PDB file of C-alpha atoms in Angstrom:
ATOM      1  CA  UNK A   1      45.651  24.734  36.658  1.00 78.00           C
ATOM      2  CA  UNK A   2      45.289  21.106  35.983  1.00 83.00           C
ATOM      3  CA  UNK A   3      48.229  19.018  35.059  1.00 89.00           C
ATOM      4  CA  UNK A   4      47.944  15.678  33.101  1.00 94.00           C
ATOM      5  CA  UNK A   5      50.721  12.533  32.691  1.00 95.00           C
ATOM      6  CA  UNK A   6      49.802  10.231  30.954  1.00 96.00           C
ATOM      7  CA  UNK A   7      52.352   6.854  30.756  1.00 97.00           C
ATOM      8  CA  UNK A   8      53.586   4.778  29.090  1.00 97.00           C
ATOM      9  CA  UNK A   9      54.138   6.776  25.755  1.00 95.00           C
ATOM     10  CA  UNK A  10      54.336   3.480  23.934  1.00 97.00           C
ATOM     11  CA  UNK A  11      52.832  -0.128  25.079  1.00 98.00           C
ATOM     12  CA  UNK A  12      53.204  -3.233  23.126  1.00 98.00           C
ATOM     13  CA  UNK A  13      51.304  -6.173  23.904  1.00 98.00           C
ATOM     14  CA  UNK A  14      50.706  -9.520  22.568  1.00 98.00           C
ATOM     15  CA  UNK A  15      47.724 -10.073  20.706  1.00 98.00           C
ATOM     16  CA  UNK A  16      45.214 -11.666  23.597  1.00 97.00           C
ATOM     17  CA  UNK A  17      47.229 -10.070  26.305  1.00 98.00           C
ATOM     18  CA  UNK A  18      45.942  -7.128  28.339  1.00 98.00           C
ATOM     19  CA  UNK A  19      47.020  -3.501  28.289  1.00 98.00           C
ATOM     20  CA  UNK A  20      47.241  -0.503  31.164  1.00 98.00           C
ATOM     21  CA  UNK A  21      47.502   2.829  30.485  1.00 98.00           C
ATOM     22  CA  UNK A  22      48.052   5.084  33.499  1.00 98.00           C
ATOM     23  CA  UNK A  23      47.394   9.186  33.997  1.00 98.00           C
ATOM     24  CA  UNK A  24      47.648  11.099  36.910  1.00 98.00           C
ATOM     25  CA  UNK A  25      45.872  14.881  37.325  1.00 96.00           C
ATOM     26  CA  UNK A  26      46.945  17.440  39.633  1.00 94.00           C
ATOM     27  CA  UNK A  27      43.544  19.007  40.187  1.00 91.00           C
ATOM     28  CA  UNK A  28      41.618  17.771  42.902  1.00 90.00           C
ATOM     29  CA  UNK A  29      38.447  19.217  41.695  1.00 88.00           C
ATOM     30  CA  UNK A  30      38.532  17.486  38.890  1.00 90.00           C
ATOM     31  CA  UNK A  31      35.707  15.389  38.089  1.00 89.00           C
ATOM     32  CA  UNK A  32      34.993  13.915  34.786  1.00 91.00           C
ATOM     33  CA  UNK A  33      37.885  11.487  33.031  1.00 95.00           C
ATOM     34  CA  UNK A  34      37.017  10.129  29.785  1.00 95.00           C
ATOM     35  CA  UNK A  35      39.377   8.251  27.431  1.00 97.00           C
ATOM     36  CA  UNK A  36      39.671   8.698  23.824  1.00 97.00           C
ATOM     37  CA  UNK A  37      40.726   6.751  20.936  1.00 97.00           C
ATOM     38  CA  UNK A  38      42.577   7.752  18.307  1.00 96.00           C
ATOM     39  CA  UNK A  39      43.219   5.371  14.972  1.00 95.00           C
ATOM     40  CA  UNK A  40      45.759   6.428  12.339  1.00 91.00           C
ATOM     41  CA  UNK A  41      44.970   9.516  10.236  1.00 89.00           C
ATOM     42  CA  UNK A  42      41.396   9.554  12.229  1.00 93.00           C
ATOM     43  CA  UNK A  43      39.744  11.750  14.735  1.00 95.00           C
ATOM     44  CA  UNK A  44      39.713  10.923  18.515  1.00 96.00           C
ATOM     45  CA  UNK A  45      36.602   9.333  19.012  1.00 96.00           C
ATOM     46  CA  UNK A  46      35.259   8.841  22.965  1.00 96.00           C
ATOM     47  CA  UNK A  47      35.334   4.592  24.060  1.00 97.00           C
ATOM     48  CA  UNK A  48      34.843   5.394  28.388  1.00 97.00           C
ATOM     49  CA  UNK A  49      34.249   7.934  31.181  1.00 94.00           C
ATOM     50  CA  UNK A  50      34.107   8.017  34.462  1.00 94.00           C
ATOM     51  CA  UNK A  51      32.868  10.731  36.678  1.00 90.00           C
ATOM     52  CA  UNK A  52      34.347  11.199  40.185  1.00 85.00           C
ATOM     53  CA  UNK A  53      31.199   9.459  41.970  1.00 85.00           C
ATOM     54  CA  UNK A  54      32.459   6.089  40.973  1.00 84.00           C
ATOM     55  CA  UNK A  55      35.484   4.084  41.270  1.00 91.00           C
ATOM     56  CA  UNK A  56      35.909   1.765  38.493  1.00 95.00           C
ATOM     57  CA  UNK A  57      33.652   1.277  34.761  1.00 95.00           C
ATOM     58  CA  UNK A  58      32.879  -1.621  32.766  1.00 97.00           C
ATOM     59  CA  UNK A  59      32.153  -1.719  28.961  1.00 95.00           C
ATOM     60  CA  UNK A  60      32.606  -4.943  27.368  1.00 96.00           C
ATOM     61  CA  UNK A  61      36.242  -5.650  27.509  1.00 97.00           C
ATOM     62  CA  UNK A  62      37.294  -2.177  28.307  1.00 98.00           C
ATOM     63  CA  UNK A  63      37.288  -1.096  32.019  1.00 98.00           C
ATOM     64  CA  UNK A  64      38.473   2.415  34.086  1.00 98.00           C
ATOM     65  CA  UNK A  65      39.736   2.664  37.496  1.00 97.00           C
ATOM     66  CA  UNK A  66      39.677   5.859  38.882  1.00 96.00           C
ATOM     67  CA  UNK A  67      41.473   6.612  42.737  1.00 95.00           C
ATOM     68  CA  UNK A  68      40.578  10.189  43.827  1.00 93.00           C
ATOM     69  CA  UNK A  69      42.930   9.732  46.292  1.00 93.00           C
ATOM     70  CA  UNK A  70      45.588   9.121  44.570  1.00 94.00           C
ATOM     71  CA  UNK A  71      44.888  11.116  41.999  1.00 95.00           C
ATOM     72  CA  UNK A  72      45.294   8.278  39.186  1.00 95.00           C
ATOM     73  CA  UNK A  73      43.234   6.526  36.789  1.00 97.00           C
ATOM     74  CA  UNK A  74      43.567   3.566  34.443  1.00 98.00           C
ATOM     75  CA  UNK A  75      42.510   2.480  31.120  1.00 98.00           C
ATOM     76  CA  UNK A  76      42.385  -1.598  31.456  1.00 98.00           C
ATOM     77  CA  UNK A  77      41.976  -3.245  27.876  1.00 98.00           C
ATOM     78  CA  UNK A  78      41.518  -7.468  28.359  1.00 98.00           C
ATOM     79  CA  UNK A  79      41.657  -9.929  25.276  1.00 98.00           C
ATOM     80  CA  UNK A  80      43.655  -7.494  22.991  1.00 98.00           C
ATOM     81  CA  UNK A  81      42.524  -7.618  19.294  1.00 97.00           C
ATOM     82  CA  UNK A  82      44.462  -6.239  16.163  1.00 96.00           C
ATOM     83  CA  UNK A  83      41.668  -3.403  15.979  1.00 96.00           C
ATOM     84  CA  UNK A  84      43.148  -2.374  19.577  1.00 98.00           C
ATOM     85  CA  UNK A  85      46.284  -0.889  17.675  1.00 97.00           C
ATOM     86  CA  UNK A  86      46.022   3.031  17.966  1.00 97.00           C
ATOM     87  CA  UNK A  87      47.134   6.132  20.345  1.00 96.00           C
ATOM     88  CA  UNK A  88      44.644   6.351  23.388  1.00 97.00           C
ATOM     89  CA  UNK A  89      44.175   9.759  25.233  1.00 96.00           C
ATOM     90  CA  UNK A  90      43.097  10.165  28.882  1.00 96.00           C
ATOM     91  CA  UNK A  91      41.763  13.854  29.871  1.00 94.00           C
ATOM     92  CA  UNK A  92      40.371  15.209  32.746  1.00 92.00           C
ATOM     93  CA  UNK A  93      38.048  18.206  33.548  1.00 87.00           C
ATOM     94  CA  UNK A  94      39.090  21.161  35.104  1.00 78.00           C
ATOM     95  CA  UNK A  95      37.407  23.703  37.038  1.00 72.00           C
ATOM     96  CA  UNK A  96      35.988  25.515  33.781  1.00 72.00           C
ATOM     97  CA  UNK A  97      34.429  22.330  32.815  1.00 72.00           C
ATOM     98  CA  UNK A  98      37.485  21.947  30.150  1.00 79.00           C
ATOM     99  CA  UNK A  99      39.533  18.977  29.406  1.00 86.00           C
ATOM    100  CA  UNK A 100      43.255  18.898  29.770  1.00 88.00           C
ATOM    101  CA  UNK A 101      44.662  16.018  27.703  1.00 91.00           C
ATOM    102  CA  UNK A 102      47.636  13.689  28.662  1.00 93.00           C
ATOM    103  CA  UNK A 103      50.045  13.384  25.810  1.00 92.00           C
ATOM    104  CA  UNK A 104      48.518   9.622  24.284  1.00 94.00           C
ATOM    105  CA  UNK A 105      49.670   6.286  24.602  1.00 96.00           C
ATOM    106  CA  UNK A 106      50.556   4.174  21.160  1.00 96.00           C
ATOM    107  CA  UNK A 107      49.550   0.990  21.920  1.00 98.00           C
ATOM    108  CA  UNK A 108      50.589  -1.786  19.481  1.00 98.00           C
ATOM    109  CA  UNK A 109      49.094  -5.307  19.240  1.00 97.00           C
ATOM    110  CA  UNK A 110      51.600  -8.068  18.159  1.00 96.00           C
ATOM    111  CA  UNK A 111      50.432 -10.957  16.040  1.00 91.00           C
TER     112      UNK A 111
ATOM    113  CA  UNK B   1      23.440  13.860  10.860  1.00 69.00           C
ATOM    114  CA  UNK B   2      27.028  15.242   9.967  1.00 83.00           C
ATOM    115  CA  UNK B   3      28.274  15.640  13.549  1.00 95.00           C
ATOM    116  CA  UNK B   4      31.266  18.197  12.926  1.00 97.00           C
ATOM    117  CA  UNK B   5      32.174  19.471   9.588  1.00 97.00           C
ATOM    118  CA  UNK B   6      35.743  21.552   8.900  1.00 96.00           C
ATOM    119  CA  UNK B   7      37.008  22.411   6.351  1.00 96.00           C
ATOM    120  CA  UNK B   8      39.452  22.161   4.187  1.00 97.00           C
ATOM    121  CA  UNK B   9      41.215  18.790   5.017  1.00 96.00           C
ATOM    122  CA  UNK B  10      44.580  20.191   3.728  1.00 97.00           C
ATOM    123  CA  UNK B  11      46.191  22.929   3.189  1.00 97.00           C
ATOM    124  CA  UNK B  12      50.050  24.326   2.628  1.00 97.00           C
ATOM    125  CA  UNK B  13      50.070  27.905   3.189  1.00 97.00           C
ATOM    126  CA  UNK B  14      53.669  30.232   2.581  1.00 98.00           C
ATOM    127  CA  UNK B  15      54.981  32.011   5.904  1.00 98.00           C
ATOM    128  CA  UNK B  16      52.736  35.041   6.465  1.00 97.00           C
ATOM    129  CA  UNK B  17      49.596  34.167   4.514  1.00 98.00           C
ATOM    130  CA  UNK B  18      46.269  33.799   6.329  1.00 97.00           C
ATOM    131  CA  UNK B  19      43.519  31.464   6.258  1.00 97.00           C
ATOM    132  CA  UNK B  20      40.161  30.575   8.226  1.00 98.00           C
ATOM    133  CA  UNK B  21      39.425  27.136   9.077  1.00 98.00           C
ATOM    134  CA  UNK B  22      35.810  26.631   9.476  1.00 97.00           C
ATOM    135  CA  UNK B  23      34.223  24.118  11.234  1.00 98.00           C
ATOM    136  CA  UNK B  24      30.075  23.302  11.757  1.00 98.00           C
ATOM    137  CA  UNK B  25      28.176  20.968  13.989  1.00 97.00           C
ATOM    138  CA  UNK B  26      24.514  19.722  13.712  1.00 96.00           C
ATOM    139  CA  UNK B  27      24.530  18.445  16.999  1.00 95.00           C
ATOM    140  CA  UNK B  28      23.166  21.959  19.047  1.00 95.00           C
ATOM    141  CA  UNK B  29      26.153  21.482  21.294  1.00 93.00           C
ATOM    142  CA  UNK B  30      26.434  24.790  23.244  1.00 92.00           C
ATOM    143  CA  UNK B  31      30.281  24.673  23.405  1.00 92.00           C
ATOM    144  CA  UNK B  32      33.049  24.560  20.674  1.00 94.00           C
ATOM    145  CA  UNK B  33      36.902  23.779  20.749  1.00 94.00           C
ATOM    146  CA  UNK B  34      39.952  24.194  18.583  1.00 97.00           C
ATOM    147  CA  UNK B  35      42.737  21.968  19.550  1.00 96.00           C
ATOM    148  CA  UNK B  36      46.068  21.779  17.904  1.00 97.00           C
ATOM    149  CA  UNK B  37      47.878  18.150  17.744  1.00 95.00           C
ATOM    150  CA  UNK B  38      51.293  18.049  17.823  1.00 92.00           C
ATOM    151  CA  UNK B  39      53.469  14.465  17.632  1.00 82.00           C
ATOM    152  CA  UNK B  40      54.341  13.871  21.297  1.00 74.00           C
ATOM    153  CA  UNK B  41      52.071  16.477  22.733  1.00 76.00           C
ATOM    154  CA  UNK B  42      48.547  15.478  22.708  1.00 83.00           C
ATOM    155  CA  UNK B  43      45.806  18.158  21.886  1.00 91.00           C
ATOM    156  CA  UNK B  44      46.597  21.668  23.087  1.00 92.00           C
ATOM    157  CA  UNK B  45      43.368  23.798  23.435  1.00 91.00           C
ATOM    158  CA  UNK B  46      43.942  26.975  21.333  1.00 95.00           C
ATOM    159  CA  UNK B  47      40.585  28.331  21.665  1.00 95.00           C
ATOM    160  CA  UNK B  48      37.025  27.133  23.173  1.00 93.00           C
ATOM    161  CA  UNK B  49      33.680  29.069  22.895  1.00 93.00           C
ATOM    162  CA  UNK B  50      31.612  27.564  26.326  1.00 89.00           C
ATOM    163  CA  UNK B  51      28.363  29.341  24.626  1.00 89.00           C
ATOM    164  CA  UNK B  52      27.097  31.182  21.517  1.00 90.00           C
ATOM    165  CA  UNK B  53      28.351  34.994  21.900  1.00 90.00           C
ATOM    166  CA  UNK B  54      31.131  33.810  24.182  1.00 93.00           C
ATOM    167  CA  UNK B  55      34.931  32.687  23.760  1.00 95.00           C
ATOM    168  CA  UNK B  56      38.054  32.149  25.663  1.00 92.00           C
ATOM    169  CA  UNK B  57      41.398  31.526  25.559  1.00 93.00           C
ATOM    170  CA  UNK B  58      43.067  28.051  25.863  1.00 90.00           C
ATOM    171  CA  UNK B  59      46.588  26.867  26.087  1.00 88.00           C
ATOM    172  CA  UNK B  60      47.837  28.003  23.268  1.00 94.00           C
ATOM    173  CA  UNK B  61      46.503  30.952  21.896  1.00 97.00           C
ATOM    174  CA  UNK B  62      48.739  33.405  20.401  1.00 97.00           C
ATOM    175  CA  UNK B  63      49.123  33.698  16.788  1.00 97.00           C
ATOM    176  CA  UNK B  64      45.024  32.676  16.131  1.00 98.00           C
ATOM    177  CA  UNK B  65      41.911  34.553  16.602  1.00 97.00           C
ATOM    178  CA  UNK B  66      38.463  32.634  16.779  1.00 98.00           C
ATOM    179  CA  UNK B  67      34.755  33.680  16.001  1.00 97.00           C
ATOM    180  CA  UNK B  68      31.827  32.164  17.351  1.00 96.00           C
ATOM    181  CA  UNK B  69      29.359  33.053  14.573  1.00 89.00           C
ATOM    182  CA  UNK B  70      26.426  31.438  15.357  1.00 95.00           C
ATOM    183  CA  UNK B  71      25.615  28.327  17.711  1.00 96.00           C
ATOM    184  CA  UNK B  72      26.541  26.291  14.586  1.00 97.00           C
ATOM    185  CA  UNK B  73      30.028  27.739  13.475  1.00 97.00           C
ATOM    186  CA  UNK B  74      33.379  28.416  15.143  1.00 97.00           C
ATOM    187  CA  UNK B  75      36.214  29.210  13.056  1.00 98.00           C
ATOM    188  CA  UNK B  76      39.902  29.833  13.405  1.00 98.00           C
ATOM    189  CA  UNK B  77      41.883  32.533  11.734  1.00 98.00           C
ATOM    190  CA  UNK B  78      46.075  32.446  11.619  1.00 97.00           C
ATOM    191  CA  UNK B  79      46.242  36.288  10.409  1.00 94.00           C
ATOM    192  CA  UNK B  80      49.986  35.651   9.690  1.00 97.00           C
ATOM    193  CA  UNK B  81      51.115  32.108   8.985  1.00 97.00           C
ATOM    194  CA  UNK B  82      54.445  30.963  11.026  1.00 97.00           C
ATOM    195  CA  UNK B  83      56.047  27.977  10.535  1.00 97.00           C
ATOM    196  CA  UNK B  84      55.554  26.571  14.124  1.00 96.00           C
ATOM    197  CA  UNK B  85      51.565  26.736  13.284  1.00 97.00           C
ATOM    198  CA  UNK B  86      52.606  23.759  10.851  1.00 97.00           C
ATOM    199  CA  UNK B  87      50.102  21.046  12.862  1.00 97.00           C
ATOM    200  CA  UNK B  88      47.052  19.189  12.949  1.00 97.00           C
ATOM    201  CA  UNK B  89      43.744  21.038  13.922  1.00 98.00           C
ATOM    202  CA  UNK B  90      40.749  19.312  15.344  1.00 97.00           C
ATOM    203  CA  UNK B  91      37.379  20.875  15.960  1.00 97.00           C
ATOM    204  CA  UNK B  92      35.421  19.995  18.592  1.00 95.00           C
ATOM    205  CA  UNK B  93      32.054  20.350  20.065  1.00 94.00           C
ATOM    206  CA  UNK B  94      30.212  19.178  23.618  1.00 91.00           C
ATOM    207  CA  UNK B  95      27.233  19.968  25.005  1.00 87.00           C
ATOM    208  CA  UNK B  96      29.247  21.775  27.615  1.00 77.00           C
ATOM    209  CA  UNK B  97      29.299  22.026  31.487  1.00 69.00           C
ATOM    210  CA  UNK B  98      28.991  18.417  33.319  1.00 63.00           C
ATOM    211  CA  UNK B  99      28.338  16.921  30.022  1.00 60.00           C
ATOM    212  CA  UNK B 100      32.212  17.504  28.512  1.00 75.00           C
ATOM    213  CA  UNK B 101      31.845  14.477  25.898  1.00 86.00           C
ATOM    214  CA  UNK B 102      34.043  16.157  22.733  1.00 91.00           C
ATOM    215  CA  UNK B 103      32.613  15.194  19.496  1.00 94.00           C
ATOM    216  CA  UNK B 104      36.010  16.285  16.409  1.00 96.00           C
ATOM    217  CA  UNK B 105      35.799  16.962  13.107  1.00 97.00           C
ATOM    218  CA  UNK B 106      37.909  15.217  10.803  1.00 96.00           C
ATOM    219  CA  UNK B 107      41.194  17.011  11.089  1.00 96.00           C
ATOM    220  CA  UNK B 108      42.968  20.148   9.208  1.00 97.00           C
ATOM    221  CA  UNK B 109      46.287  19.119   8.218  1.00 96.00           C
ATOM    222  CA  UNK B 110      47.972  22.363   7.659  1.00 97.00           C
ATOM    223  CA  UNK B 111      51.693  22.961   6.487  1.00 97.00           C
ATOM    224  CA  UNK B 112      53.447  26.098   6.537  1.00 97.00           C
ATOM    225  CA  UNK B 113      56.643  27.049   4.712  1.00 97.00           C
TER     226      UNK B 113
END
C-alpha cells in the first residue's frame, strides 16, 4: 500500500525567510497530494493540492511542486509570517481514493 | 453551516469502560473518516465509511467498531477502553472519490487510565 515520509520533523526559519517541507509516496498511482495545516490545539484545516496532471501550484505565497517521477513533492512557503508557526501535513491518495498522511512537520517562525 | 460536529471534546475514561464518539456533518459529503493522532505519528485512519450503508477498515482498527447511521452520522465505539487508545480523535468528512478534500471536526481528546 502507499507509504508516506514526510521531512524534516522540525524546521525553523527566520521570520521573512522561506520554508520547504519535503514527502515522498511509494505509490505510483497515486494522484491527489494536498497539504494540511495544523495550528496548536486546532483541527487540520486544507491550505493546497495538487493533482497528478500538474507539476507545480501557486496560492499567494504558498506554492507545491510535485515530481511524479521522482515520486516527491514540496510545500514552498516565501515571506514567512508569525501566523506560519504550526505542524503542516502532506498526504497522498491511494488507490481507494484514501489519504495516507506523512507524520507533520513543526515549523517555527523566529522573530 | 456547522461543517463537522463531534462530540464530546474531552473525556477520561477508566481501563475497560466504553464510550461512542459521535460526530455529524452538514456538508452531504458521501464519505466519513476517523483518524487517531498520535505525537510523532500523524493521523492514522482507524475507520472510513466511502458511502452511506458502507464501511471499511483503516490502519488501525482493532479495539473500535464504527457505524455509519445515516449519510449525516458516523460514530466510533471503544467497547473496552485500553490505555494505548489514550489519543486524539478527529472526524472527518469528503465528498469522496477524486474529490478527497477532508473537512475535521474539532478533536476528541480522550484519556484512559
Amino acid at each position: 500500500g502507499e507509504n508516506v515520509e514526510q521531512h524534516p520533523s522540525t524546521l525553523s526559519v527566520q521570520e521573512g525567510d522561506s520554508a520547504v517541507i519535503k514527502c515522498t509516496y511509494s505509490d505510483s498511482a497515486s494522484n491527489y497530494f494536498p497539504w494540511y495545516k495544523q495550528e496548536l490545539g486546532k483541527r487540520p484545516q486544507l491550505i493546497i493540492d495538487i493533482r497528478s496532471n500538474v507539476g507545480e501550484k501557486k496560492d499567494q505565497r504558498i506554492a507545491v511542486t510535485l515530481n511524479k517521477t521522482a515520486k516527491h513533492f514540496s510545500l514552498h512557503i516565501t515571506e514567512t509570517q508569525p501566523e506560519d508557526s504550526a505542524v503542516y501535513f502532506c498526504a497522498a491518495s491511494d488507490s481507494n481514493y484514501q489519504l495516507i498522511w506523512g507524520a507533520g512537520t513543526k515549523l517555527i517562525i523566529k522573530p | 453551516n456547522a461543517g463537522v460536529t463531534q462530540t464530546p471534546k474531552f473525556q477520561v475514561l477508566k481501563t475497560g469502560q466504553s464510550m461512542t464518539l459521535q460526530c455529524a456533518q452538514d456538508m452531504n459529503h458521501n464519505s466519513m473518516y476517523w483518524y487517531r493522532q498520535d505525537p510523532g505519528m500523524g493521523l492514522r485512519l482507524i475507520y472510513y465509511s466511502a458511502s452511506e450503508g458502507t464501511t471499511d477498515k483503516g490502519e488501525v482498527p482493532n479495539g473500535y467498531n464504527v457505524s455509519r447511521l445515516n449519510k449525516r452520522e458516523f460514530s466510533l465505539r471503544l467497547e473496552s477502553a485500553a490505555p494505548s487508545q489514550t489519543s486524539v480523535y478527529f472526524c472527518a468528512s469528503s465528498r469522496g472519490g477524486l474529490n478527497t478534500e477532508a473537512f475535521f471536526g474539532q478533536g476528541t481528546r480522550l484519556t484512559v487510565v
